[in-house]
Amino acid sequence: MLGDTSFDDTARDGRHGRRALILVENLSVPFDRRVWQECTTLRDAGWTVHVICPQGSRRDTEPEAVIDGVRIHRYPLRAATGGPAGYLREYGSALWHTARLARKVGPVHVVHACNPPDLLFLPALWLKRRGARFVFDQHDLVPELYLSRFGRGEDLLYRGVCALERMTYRAADIVLATNESYRDVAVRRGGRRPSDVFVVRSAPQTDRFQPVPPEPELKNGKPHLLCYLGVMGPQDGVDYALRALAKLRDEVGRTDWHAVFIGSGDAFDAMVELSRRLGLDEQVRFTGRIPDADLVRYLSTADVCLSPDPRNPLNDVSTMNKVLEYMAMGRPIVSFDLKEARVSAGDAAVYAPANDESEFARSVALLLDDPELRARMGKTGQERINGELSWRNSQTSLLAAYTAACRDRVPAPAGARRRAGKRPRR
């Protein structure tokens, strides 16, 4: 995927065209699929795109790369451990590296910062003072994420993240929201004009999620396969799914299934241990992260896919990527009854009362007993992904947001690499 030209030569190309710099802290690129789709959309629209992000642990490990015409600058970053002090170390290191690499990239027309955390407005402000416009891409509502993840209530740290969110909204010229609920927060809580907030929904790459013939051997000798795909953090509900599967066995009396949990996260080891304590070792397998080809094999074979995110301040208003990916693969879904889950999945899912593990188990059993309903729901999901929820619609909104951000802009950033107000060296 790397280009034939050297990194430095390629980075100089297009310096007098439209240049965008995308800042990411919590995932590497192109592993962050939403950011990568945004990069390629902008590239295809004629932008020269730079990305600053952390290095991955197993992939995206090169410090510098040019991939499909997108210039990526990566820095080493150790994930936070040990409470608030660990986050301070992580975020401090990320900000230092981001500022260092932003100087290397030089002037840009647009700096596009993706949260979490709500700290990237700091390097964005530095670039704004040099003529860039600031697009804030709000992937998460960090105050709600804090409440949902840590359970500490509205304490001093909560008030701190609220203040950082306000400063980010205030600094931004344009806000990108992943759904209408997030857009409402930007207008209501962030004080943004509705005309400055654009909904750019995440959407799966349909070329990545193409069903293949099912492989019955993946069911581990059982009639049915259940699948979970996604991050495994404290707020993602994998513990709810495991307790629901124990109830499917113990309360509903169903043992005709095998379940596979695909993905990783900081709760992974705890979830493996919970599965063991619930006596699910023989019926549940944890794969960790796996190659795309294997992921597609499992999803193509799955009879039912699980979206067990519990209702909390964040999940109720967030769009879950796994739901969209299940739909792209034509799989029926069991979800808790969340506001944005219904907006995304519609009739492609069965909804259990929020956080009710027994009803979640019964909903799984309902789908296992009705292959015609499963097929109908899978078809509905695919139609929605290829229609109103397709990335084509998000591309239009993203480019409209950039047009609004660059309204009344001069054709190119001034001053190449010189600081504003400084005389050039002879």
Short mmCIF file of C-alpha atoms in Angstrom, two decimals:
data_model
loop_
_atom_site.label_atom_id
_atom_site.label_comp_id
_atom_site.label_asym_id
_atom_site.label_seq_id
_atom_site.Cartn_x
_atom_site.Cartn_y
_atom_site.Cartn_z
CA MET A 1 0.00 0.00 0.00
CA LEU A 2 2.98 2.34 0.40
CA GLY A 3 3.66 4.65 -2.52
CA ASP A 4 6.83 4.50 -4.61
CA THR A 5 7.80 8.14 -3.91
CA SER A 6 9.69 9.06 -0.78
CA PHE A 7 7.67 10.45 2.11
CA ASP A 8 9.32 13.87 2.00
CA ASP A 9 8.86 14.24 -1.76
CA THR A 10 5.22 13.22 -1.60
CA ALA A 11 4.52 15.50 1.34
CA ARG A 12 5.70 18.47 -0.73
CA ASP A 13 3.19 17.72 -3.51
CA GLY A 14 0.06 19.83 -3.57
CA ARG A 15 1.42 22.42 -1.16
CA HIS A 16 -0.33 25.13 -3.16
CA GLY A 17 -3.64 23.25 -3.31
CA ARG A 18 -6.19 22.61 -0.57
CA ARG A 19 -4.54 20.97 2.43
CA ALA A 20 -6.24 19.29 5.39
CA LEU A 21 -4.70 17.94 8.59
CA ILE A 22 -6.70 15.36 10.56
CA LEU A 23 -5.80 14.82 14.23
CA VAL A 24 -6.64 11.54 16.00
CA GLU A 25 -5.57 10.37 19.46
CA ASN A 26 -7.41 7.18 20.40
CA LEU A 27 -6.82 4.97 17.32
CA SER A 28 -4.27 4.53 14.57
CA VAL A 29 -5.10 5.24 10.94
CA PRO A 30 -6.22 3.57 8.69
CA PHE A 31 -7.40 1.21 11.45
CA ASP A 32 -9.90 3.94 12.45
CA ARG A 33 -12.37 3.18 9.68
CA ARG A 34 -14.44 6.38 9.99
CA VAL A 35 -11.38 8.59 9.80
CA TRP A 36 -10.02 6.61 6.86
CA GLN A 37 -13.28 7.02 4.94
CA GLU A 38 -13.12 10.75 5.61
CA CYS A 39 -9.51 10.84 4.40
CA THR A 40 -10.26 9.10 1.12
CA THR A 41 -13.40 11.17 0.53
CA LEU A 42 -11.40 14.39 0.90
CA ARG A 43 -8.57 13.00 -1.23
CA ASP A 44 -11.02 12.15 -4.02
CA ALA A 45 -12.41 15.70 -3.79
CA GLY A 46 -8.95 17.12 -4.50
CA TRP A 47 -7.61 17.73 -1.01
CA THR A 48 -4.06 16.90 0.06
CA VAL A 49 -4.69 15.04 3.32
CA HIS A 50 -2.29 14.63 6.24
CA VAL A 51 -3.10 12.61 9.37
CA ILE A 52 -1.41 12.72 12.78
CA CYS A 53 -2.24 9.73 14.97
CA PRO A 54 -0.67 7.21 17.37
CA GLN A 55 1.14 4.13 16.14
CA GLY A 56 -0.69 0.81 16.42
CA SER A 57 0.68 -2.15 18.34
CA ARG A 58 0.33 -4.81 15.61
CA ARG A 59 -0.58 -2.77 12.55
CA ASP A 60 -0.07 0.86 11.49
CA THR A 61 3.33 0.69 13.18
CA GLU A 62 5.41 2.77 10.72
CA PRO A 63 6.19 6.30 11.94
CA GLU A 64 5.52 7.68 8.46
CA ALA A 65 3.56 6.30 5.53
CA VAL A 66 1.82 7.36 2.35
CA ILE A 67 -1.16 5.08 1.84
CA ASP A 68 -3.40 5.53 -1.19
CA GLY A 69 -2.26 9.13 -1.45
CA VAL A 70 -2.92 10.02 2.22
CA ARG A 71 0.11 11.14 4.23
CA ILE A 72 0.16 9.64 7.73
CA HIS A 73 2.43 10.78 10.56
CA ARG A 74 2.38 8.47 13.61
CA TYR A 75 3.84 8.79 17.08
CA PRO A 76 4.45 6.23 19.87
CA LEU A 77 1.82 6.31 22.60
CA ARG A 78 1.34 4.14 25.66
CA ALA A 79 -2.31 3.73 26.67
CA ALA A 80 -3.30 5.06 30.09
CA THR A 81 -2.99 2.84 33.14
CA GLY A 82 -3.22 3.63 36.84
CA GLY A 83 -6.13 6.06 36.98
CA PRO A 84 -6.12 9.83 36.32
CA ALA A 85 -2.33 10.11 36.43
CA GLY A 86 -2.10 7.58 33.60
CA TYR A 87 -4.49 9.63 31.45
CA LEU A 88 -2.49 12.79 32.14
CA ARG A 89 0.66 11.02 30.92
CA GLU A 90 -1.08 9.66 27.83
CA TYR A 91 -2.73 12.93 26.84
CA GLY A 92 0.34 15.02 27.61
CA SER A 93 2.49 12.80 25.41
CA ALA A 94 -0.12 12.83 22.61
CA LEU A 95 -0.39 16.63 22.64
CA TRP A 96 3.40 17.06 22.55
CA HIS A 97 3.80 14.70 19.61
CA THR A 98 0.81 16.20 17.79
CA ALA A 99 2.24 19.72 18.08
CA ARG A 100 5.66 18.48 16.97
CA LEU A 101 4.29 16.75 13.88
CA ALA A 102 1.91 19.61 13.04
CA ARG A 103 4.94 21.89 12.72
CA LYS A 104 6.44 19.36 10.32
CA VAL A 105 3.28 19.29 8.18
CA GLY A 106 3.20 23.08 7.95
CA PRO A 107 0.28 25.39 7.08
CA VAL A 108 -3.07 23.88 6.15
CA HIS A 109 -6.47 25.20 5.14
CA VAL A 110 -8.38 22.96 7.57
CA VAL A 111 -7.38 21.27 10.82
CA HIS A 112 -9.86 18.49 11.55
CA ALA A 113 -9.70 17.16 15.14
CA CYS A 114 -11.42 13.92 16.16
CA ASN A 115 -12.25 13.30 19.81
CA PRO A 116 -11.85 11.73 22.37
CA PRO A 117 -10.23 13.40 24.20
CA ASP A 118 -11.53 16.97 24.00
CA LEU A 119 -7.97 18.33 24.12
CA LEU A 120 -7.06 18.49 20.45
CA PHE A 121 -8.50 22.00 20.23
CA LEU A 122 -5.14 23.14 21.70
CA PRO A 123 -2.99 22.29 18.65
CA ALA A 124 -5.97 23.28 16.48
CA LEU A 125 -5.92 26.77 18.00
CA TRP A 126 -2.22 27.08 17.17
CA LEU A 127 -3.02 26.26 13.55
CA LYS A 128 -6.03 28.60 13.54
CA ARG A 129 -3.75 31.48 14.42
CA ARG A 130 -1.82 30.61 11.26
CA GLY A 131 -4.88 30.77 9.04
CA ALA A 132 -6.48 27.32 9.29
CA ARG A 133 -10.17 26.68 9.90
CA PHE A 134 -11.03 24.23 12.69
CA VAL A 135 -13.46 21.34 12.08
CA PHE A 136 -14.37 19.46 15.28
CA ASP A 137 -15.36 15.85 14.54
CA GLN A 138 -17.22 14.72 17.67
CA HIS A 139 -16.96 10.93 17.77
CA ASP A 140 -18.00 10.71 21.44
CA LEU A 141 -19.77 12.84 24.02
CA VAL A 142 -16.91 12.85 26.51
CA PRO A 143 -18.93 14.01 29.57
CA GLU A 144 -21.39 11.15 28.98
CA LEU A 145 -18.48 8.79 28.32
CA TYR A 146 -16.96 9.75 31.67
CA LEU A 147 -20.24 9.13 33.53
CA SER A 148 -20.83 5.81 31.78
CA ARG A 149 -17.31 4.45 32.03
CA PHE A 150 -16.19 5.42 35.53
CA GLY A 151 -19.40 5.70 37.57
CA ARG A 152 -17.99 8.56 39.67
CA GLY A 153 -20.91 10.91 39.16
CA GLU A 154 -20.62 14.63 38.43
CA ASP A 155 -17.39 15.15 40.38
CA LEU A 156 -14.51 17.55 39.77
CA LEU A 157 -13.14 15.55 36.83
CA TYR A 158 -16.59 15.48 35.25
CA ARG A 159 -16.80 19.27 35.50
CA GLY A 160 -13.34 19.41 33.96
CA VAL A 161 -14.30 17.36 30.89
CA CYS A 162 -17.44 19.51 30.49
CA ALA A 163 -15.24 22.60 30.46
CA LEU A 164 -12.95 21.08 27.82
CA GLU A 165 -15.96 20.23 25.66
CA ARG A 166 -17.20 23.84 25.92
CA MET A 167 -13.77 25.17 24.92
CA THR A 168 -13.66 22.81 21.95
CA TYR A 169 -17.10 23.88 20.74
CA ARG A 170 -16.13 27.53 21.16
CA ALA A 171 -12.90 27.11 19.19
CA ALA A 172 -14.45 25.19 16.29
CA ASP A 173 -15.60 26.84 13.09
CA ILE A 174 -17.63 23.76 12.07
CA VAL A 175 -18.82 20.73 14.06
CA LEU A 176 -19.33 17.24 12.62
CA ALA A 177 -21.84 15.09 14.55
CA THR A 178 -22.24 11.35 14.07
CA ASN A 179 -26.04 11.45 14.44
CA GLU A 180 -28.95 13.79 15.17
CA SER A 181 -28.65 13.24 18.94
CA TYR A 182 -25.06 14.48 18.90
CA ARG A 183 -26.09 17.38 16.68
CA ASP A 184 -28.72 18.36 19.23
CA VAL A 185 -26.04 18.39 21.96
CA ALA A 186 -23.80 20.62 19.86
CA VAL A 187 -26.62 23.11 19.37
CA ARG A 188 -28.20 22.92 22.82
CA ARG A 189 -25.22 22.40 25.09
CA GLY A 190 -22.46 23.70 22.85
CA GLY A 191 -24.27 26.84 21.77
CA ARG A 192 -23.51 26.20 18.09
CA ARG A 193 -25.64 27.58 15.29
CA PRO A 194 -27.55 24.76 13.57
CA SER A 195 -26.08 25.85 10.23
CA ASP A 196 -22.57 25.15 11.57
CA VAL A 197 -23.27 21.54 12.63
CA PHE A 198 -23.26 18.80 9.98
CA VAL A 199 -24.32 15.19 10.54
CA VAL A 200 -21.71 12.82 9.08
CA ARG A 201 -22.90 9.38 10.06
CA SER A 202 -20.45 6.51 10.31
CA ALA A 203 -21.11 3.77 7.78
CA PRO A 204 -19.44 0.44 7.13
CA GLN A 205 -17.27 -0.07 4.08
CA THR A 206 -19.52 -2.30 2.02
CA ASP A 207 -16.55 -3.62 0.03
CA ARG A 208 -15.09 -4.86 3.33
CA PHE A 209 -18.36 -6.47 4.49
CA GLN A 210 -19.34 -8.78 1.65
CA PRO A 211 -21.01 -12.04 2.77
CA VAL A 212 -19.38 -15.34 1.82
CA PRO A 213 -20.85 -18.86 1.98
CA PRO A 214 -21.47 -19.92 5.60
CA GLU A 215 -19.11 -22.43 7.19
CA PRO A 216 -21.07 -24.75 9.53
CA GLU A 217 -17.85 -25.95 11.19
CA LEU A 218 -17.55 -22.51 12.84
CA LYS A 219 -20.63 -23.40 14.90
CA ASN A 220 -18.55 -25.86 16.92
CA GLY A 221 -21.02 -28.70 16.40
CA LYS A 222 -24.11 -26.64 17.37
CA PRO A 223 -27.11 -25.75 15.17
CA HIS A 224 -26.72 -22.00 15.70
CA LEU A 225 -23.93 -19.41 15.89
CA LEU A 226 -24.20 -16.14 17.85
CA CYS A 227 -21.67 -13.35 17.20
CA TYR A 228 -20.49 -10.22 18.96
CA LEU A 229 -18.15 -7.85 17.12
CA GLY A 230 -16.61 -4.76 18.66
CA VAL A 231 -14.65 -3.08 21.40
CA MET A 232 -14.71 -4.63 24.87
CA GLY A 233 -14.63 -1.74 27.32
CA PRO A 234 -16.49 -1.20 30.60
CA GLN A 235 -19.41 0.54 28.85
CA ASP A 236 -19.80 -1.85 25.89
CA GLY A 237 -22.03 -4.42 27.57
CA VAL A 238 -20.09 -7.62 26.92
CA ASP A 239 -20.82 -8.55 30.55
CA TYR A 240 -24.55 -8.09 29.84
CA ALA A 241 -24.25 -10.37 26.81
CA LEU A 242 -22.47 -13.09 28.79
CA ARG A 243 -25.03 -13.01 31.61
CA ALA A 244 -27.81 -13.10 29.01
CA LEU A 245 -26.24 -16.20 27.42
CA ALA A 246 -26.10 -17.86 30.83
CA LYS A 247 -29.83 -17.10 31.20
CA LEU A 248 -30.45 -18.42 27.67
CA ARG A 249 -28.98 -21.69 28.90
CA ASP A 250 -30.40 -21.75 32.44
CA GLU A 251 -33.76 -19.95 32.20
CA VAL A 252 -34.78 -20.61 28.59
CA GLY A 253 -33.21 -24.05 28.47
CA ARG A 254 -31.33 -23.54 25.19
CA THR A 255 -27.93 -25.10 24.63
CA ASP A 256 -28.18 -25.41 20.84
CA TRP A 257 -25.84 -22.50 20.18
CA HIS A 258 -22.19 -21.54 20.09
CA ALA A 259 -21.13 -17.90 20.62
CA VAL A 260 -18.06 -16.08 19.32
CA PHE A 261 -16.91 -12.72 20.69
CA ILE A 262 -14.66 -10.89 18.21
CA GLY A 263 -12.63 -7.89 19.29
CA SER A 264 -10.54 -6.62 22.15
CA GLY A 265 -10.32 -3.80 24.67
CA ASP A 266 -9.34 -3.02 28.23
CA ALA A 267 -12.12 -5.23 29.60
CA PHE A 268 -11.13 -8.27 27.50
CA ASP A 269 -9.43 -10.26 30.27
CA ALA A 270 -12.23 -9.50 32.71
CA MET A 271 -14.80 -10.75 30.20
CA VAL A 272 -12.92 -14.00 29.63
CA GLU A 273 -12.85 -14.51 33.39
CA LEU A 274 -16.58 -13.71 33.70
CA SER A 275 -17.35 -16.27 30.99
CA ARG A 276 -15.39 -18.86 32.95
CA ARG A 277 -17.23 -18.04 36.19
CA LEU A 278 -20.58 -18.37 34.42
CA GLY A 279 -19.61 -21.83 33.17
CA LEU A 280 -19.70 -20.76 29.51
CA ASP A 281 -16.24 -22.00 28.56
CA GLU A 282 -17.50 -24.75 26.26
CA GLN A 283 -20.05 -22.55 24.46
CA VAL A 284 -18.28 -19.19 24.20
CA ARG A 285 -15.06 -18.39 22.36
CA PHE A 286 -13.10 -15.12 22.48
CA THR A 287 -11.02 -14.56 19.34
CA GLY A 288 -9.46 -11.17 20.05
CA ARG A 289 -8.91 -9.05 16.95
CA ILE A 290 -8.82 -11.12 13.78
CA PRO A 291 -8.14 -10.43 10.08
CA ASP A 292 -11.01 -9.08 7.99
CA ALA A 293 -11.33 -12.33 6.04
CA ASP A 294 -11.94 -14.33 9.23
CA LEU A 295 -14.33 -11.70 10.57
CA VAL A 296 -16.43 -11.98 7.41
CA ARG A 297 -16.44 -15.79 7.69
CA TYR A 298 -17.88 -15.64 11.20
CA LEU A 299 -20.49 -13.00 10.40
CA SER A 300 -21.55 -14.83 7.24
CA THR A 301 -22.17 -17.95 9.33
CA ALA A 302 -23.86 -16.21 12.29
CA ASP A 303 -27.58 -16.79 12.83
CA VAL A 304 -27.95 -13.88 15.29
CA CYS A 305 -25.66 -10.95 16.14
CA LEU A 306 -25.53 -9.33 19.56
CA SER A 307 -25.56 -5.62 20.43
CA PRO A 308 -25.68 -5.69 24.25
CA ASP A 309 -24.74 -2.05 24.97
CA PRO A 310 -26.65 -1.16 28.15
CA ARG A 311 -28.63 2.04 28.41
CA ASN A 312 -26.48 4.74 29.98
CA PRO A 313 -25.95 8.45 29.25
CA LEU A 314 -23.58 7.71 26.36
CA ASN A 315 -24.97 4.57 24.73
CA ASP A 316 -28.56 5.79 24.45
CA VAL A 317 -27.55 8.60 22.07
CA SER A 318 -24.59 6.95 20.29
CA THR A 319 -24.50 5.13 16.96
CA MET A 320 -22.92 1.69 17.41
CA ASN A 321 -20.64 0.72 14.54
CA LYS A 322 -21.21 -2.98 15.19
CA VAL A 323 -24.94 -2.56 14.51
CA LEU A 324 -24.18 -1.03 11.10
CA GLU A 325 -21.64 -3.76 10.32
CA TYR A 326 -24.10 -6.50 11.24
CA MET A 327 -26.64 -4.87 8.92
CA ALA A 328 -24.13 -4.67 6.06
CA MET A 329 -23.66 -8.43 6.40
CA GLY A 330 -27.41 -9.07 6.39
CA ARG A 331 -27.52 -10.40 9.95
CA PRO A 332 -30.49 -10.04 12.34
CA ILE A 333 -29.68 -8.27 15.59
CA VAL A 334 -30.73 -8.40 19.23
CA SER A 335 -30.23 -5.06 20.96
CA PHE A 336 -31.33 -3.33 24.11
CA ASP A 337 -33.92 -0.65 23.43
CA LEU A 338 -31.78 2.45 22.88
CA LYS A 339 -32.80 5.62 21.08
CA GLU A 340 -30.07 5.64 18.43
CA ALA A 341 -30.07 1.84 18.07
CA ARG A 342 -33.65 2.14 16.79
CA VAL A 343 -32.65 4.99 14.46
CA SER A 344 -29.87 2.87 12.95
CA ALA A 345 -31.35 -0.62 12.84
CA GLY A 346 -35.08 0.00 12.53
CA ASP A 347 -36.75 -3.32 11.74
CA ALA A 348 -33.40 -5.10 11.35
CA ALA A 349 -33.28 -5.69 15.13
CA VAL A 350 -35.35 -7.10 17.98
CA TYR A 351 -35.25 -4.81 21.01
CA ALA A 352 -35.18 -6.11 24.58
CA PRO A 353 -36.14 -3.72 27.42
CA ALA A 354 -33.06 -1.74 28.38
CA ASN A 355 -30.56 -3.68 30.50
CA ASP A 356 -32.94 -6.65 30.98
CA GLU A 357 -30.70 -9.68 30.47
CA SER A 358 -33.53 -12.23 30.74
CA GLU A 359 -35.51 -10.52 27.96
CA PHE A 360 -32.35 -10.24 25.89
CA ALA A 361 -31.98 -14.03 26.18
CA ARG A 362 -35.61 -14.58 25.19
CA SER A 363 -35.19 -12.30 22.18
CA VAL A 364 -32.23 -14.41 21.03
CA ALA A 365 -34.35 -17.56 21.41
CA LEU A 366 -37.17 -15.91 19.42
CA LEU A 367 -34.86 -15.36 16.46
CA LEU A 368 -33.27 -18.80 16.68
CA ASP A 369 -36.75 -20.31 16.31
CA ASP A 370 -37.76 -18.21 13.28
CA PRO A 371 -35.44 -18.49 10.24
CA GLU A 372 -37.89 -16.58 8.02
CA LEU A 373 -37.89 -13.62 10.41
CA ARG A 374 -34.09 -13.71 10.52
CA ALA A 375 -33.89 -13.61 6.72
CA ARG A 376 -36.41 -10.76 6.51
CA MET A 377 -34.55 -8.70 9.12
CA GLY A 378 -31.20 -9.31 7.41
CA LYS A 379 -32.57 -8.08 4.10
CA THR A 380 -34.01 -4.99 5.77
CA GLY A 381 -30.63 -4.17 7.29
CA GLN A 382 -28.79 -4.44 3.99
CA GLU A 383 -31.35 -2.23 2.27
CA ARG A 384 -30.91 0.45 4.93
CA ILE A 385 -27.10 0.34 4.69
CA ASN A 386 -27.21 0.61 0.90
CA GLY A 387 -29.86 3.34 1.06
CA GLU A 388 -30.43 6.04 3.65
CA LEU A 389 -27.47 5.01 5.85
CA SER A 390 -24.91 4.65 3.05
CA TRP A 391 -21.56 6.42 3.16
CA ARG A 392 -22.52 8.26 -0.04
CA ASN A 393 -24.88 10.46 1.98
CA SER A 394 -22.20 11.09 4.61
CA GLN A 395 -19.69 12.03 1.90
CA THR A 396 -22.03 14.76 0.68
CA SER A 397 -22.41 16.13 4.20
CA LEU A 398 -18.66 16.00 4.89
CA LEU A 399 -17.81 17.94 1.74
CA ALA A 400 -20.55 20.47 2.50
CA ALA A 401 -19.01 20.96 5.96
CA TYR A 402 -15.60 21.64 4.42
CA THR A 403 -17.13 24.08 1.96
CA ALA A 404 -18.74 25.93 4.87
CA ALA A 405 -15.47 25.90 6.83
CA CYS A 406 -13.51 27.36 3.93
CA ARG A 407 -16.04 30.02 3.04
CA ASP A 408 -14.18 33.26 2.13
CA ARG A 409 -10.81 31.54 2.37
CA VAL A 410 -7.85 32.45 0.19
CA PRO A 411 -6.76 29.69 -2.22
CA ALA A 412 -3.76 28.45 -0.22
CA PRO A 413 -2.17 28.84 3.21
CA ALA A 414 0.26 31.71 3.30
CA GLY A 415 3.85 31.57 4.41
CA ALA A 416 4.75 27.90 3.73
CA ARG A 417 6.52 27.05 7.01
CA ARG A 418 7.08 30.56 8.38
CA ARG A 419 5.44 31.72 11.57
CA ALA A 420 2.88 34.47 11.12
CA GLY A 421 4.46 37.90 11.54
CA LYS A 422 8.07 36.70 11.13
CA ARG A 423 10.33 38.04 8.38
CA PRO A 424 11.75 35.33 6.10
CA ARG A 425 15.36 34.33 6.40
CA ARG A 426 17.60 35.28 3.48
#
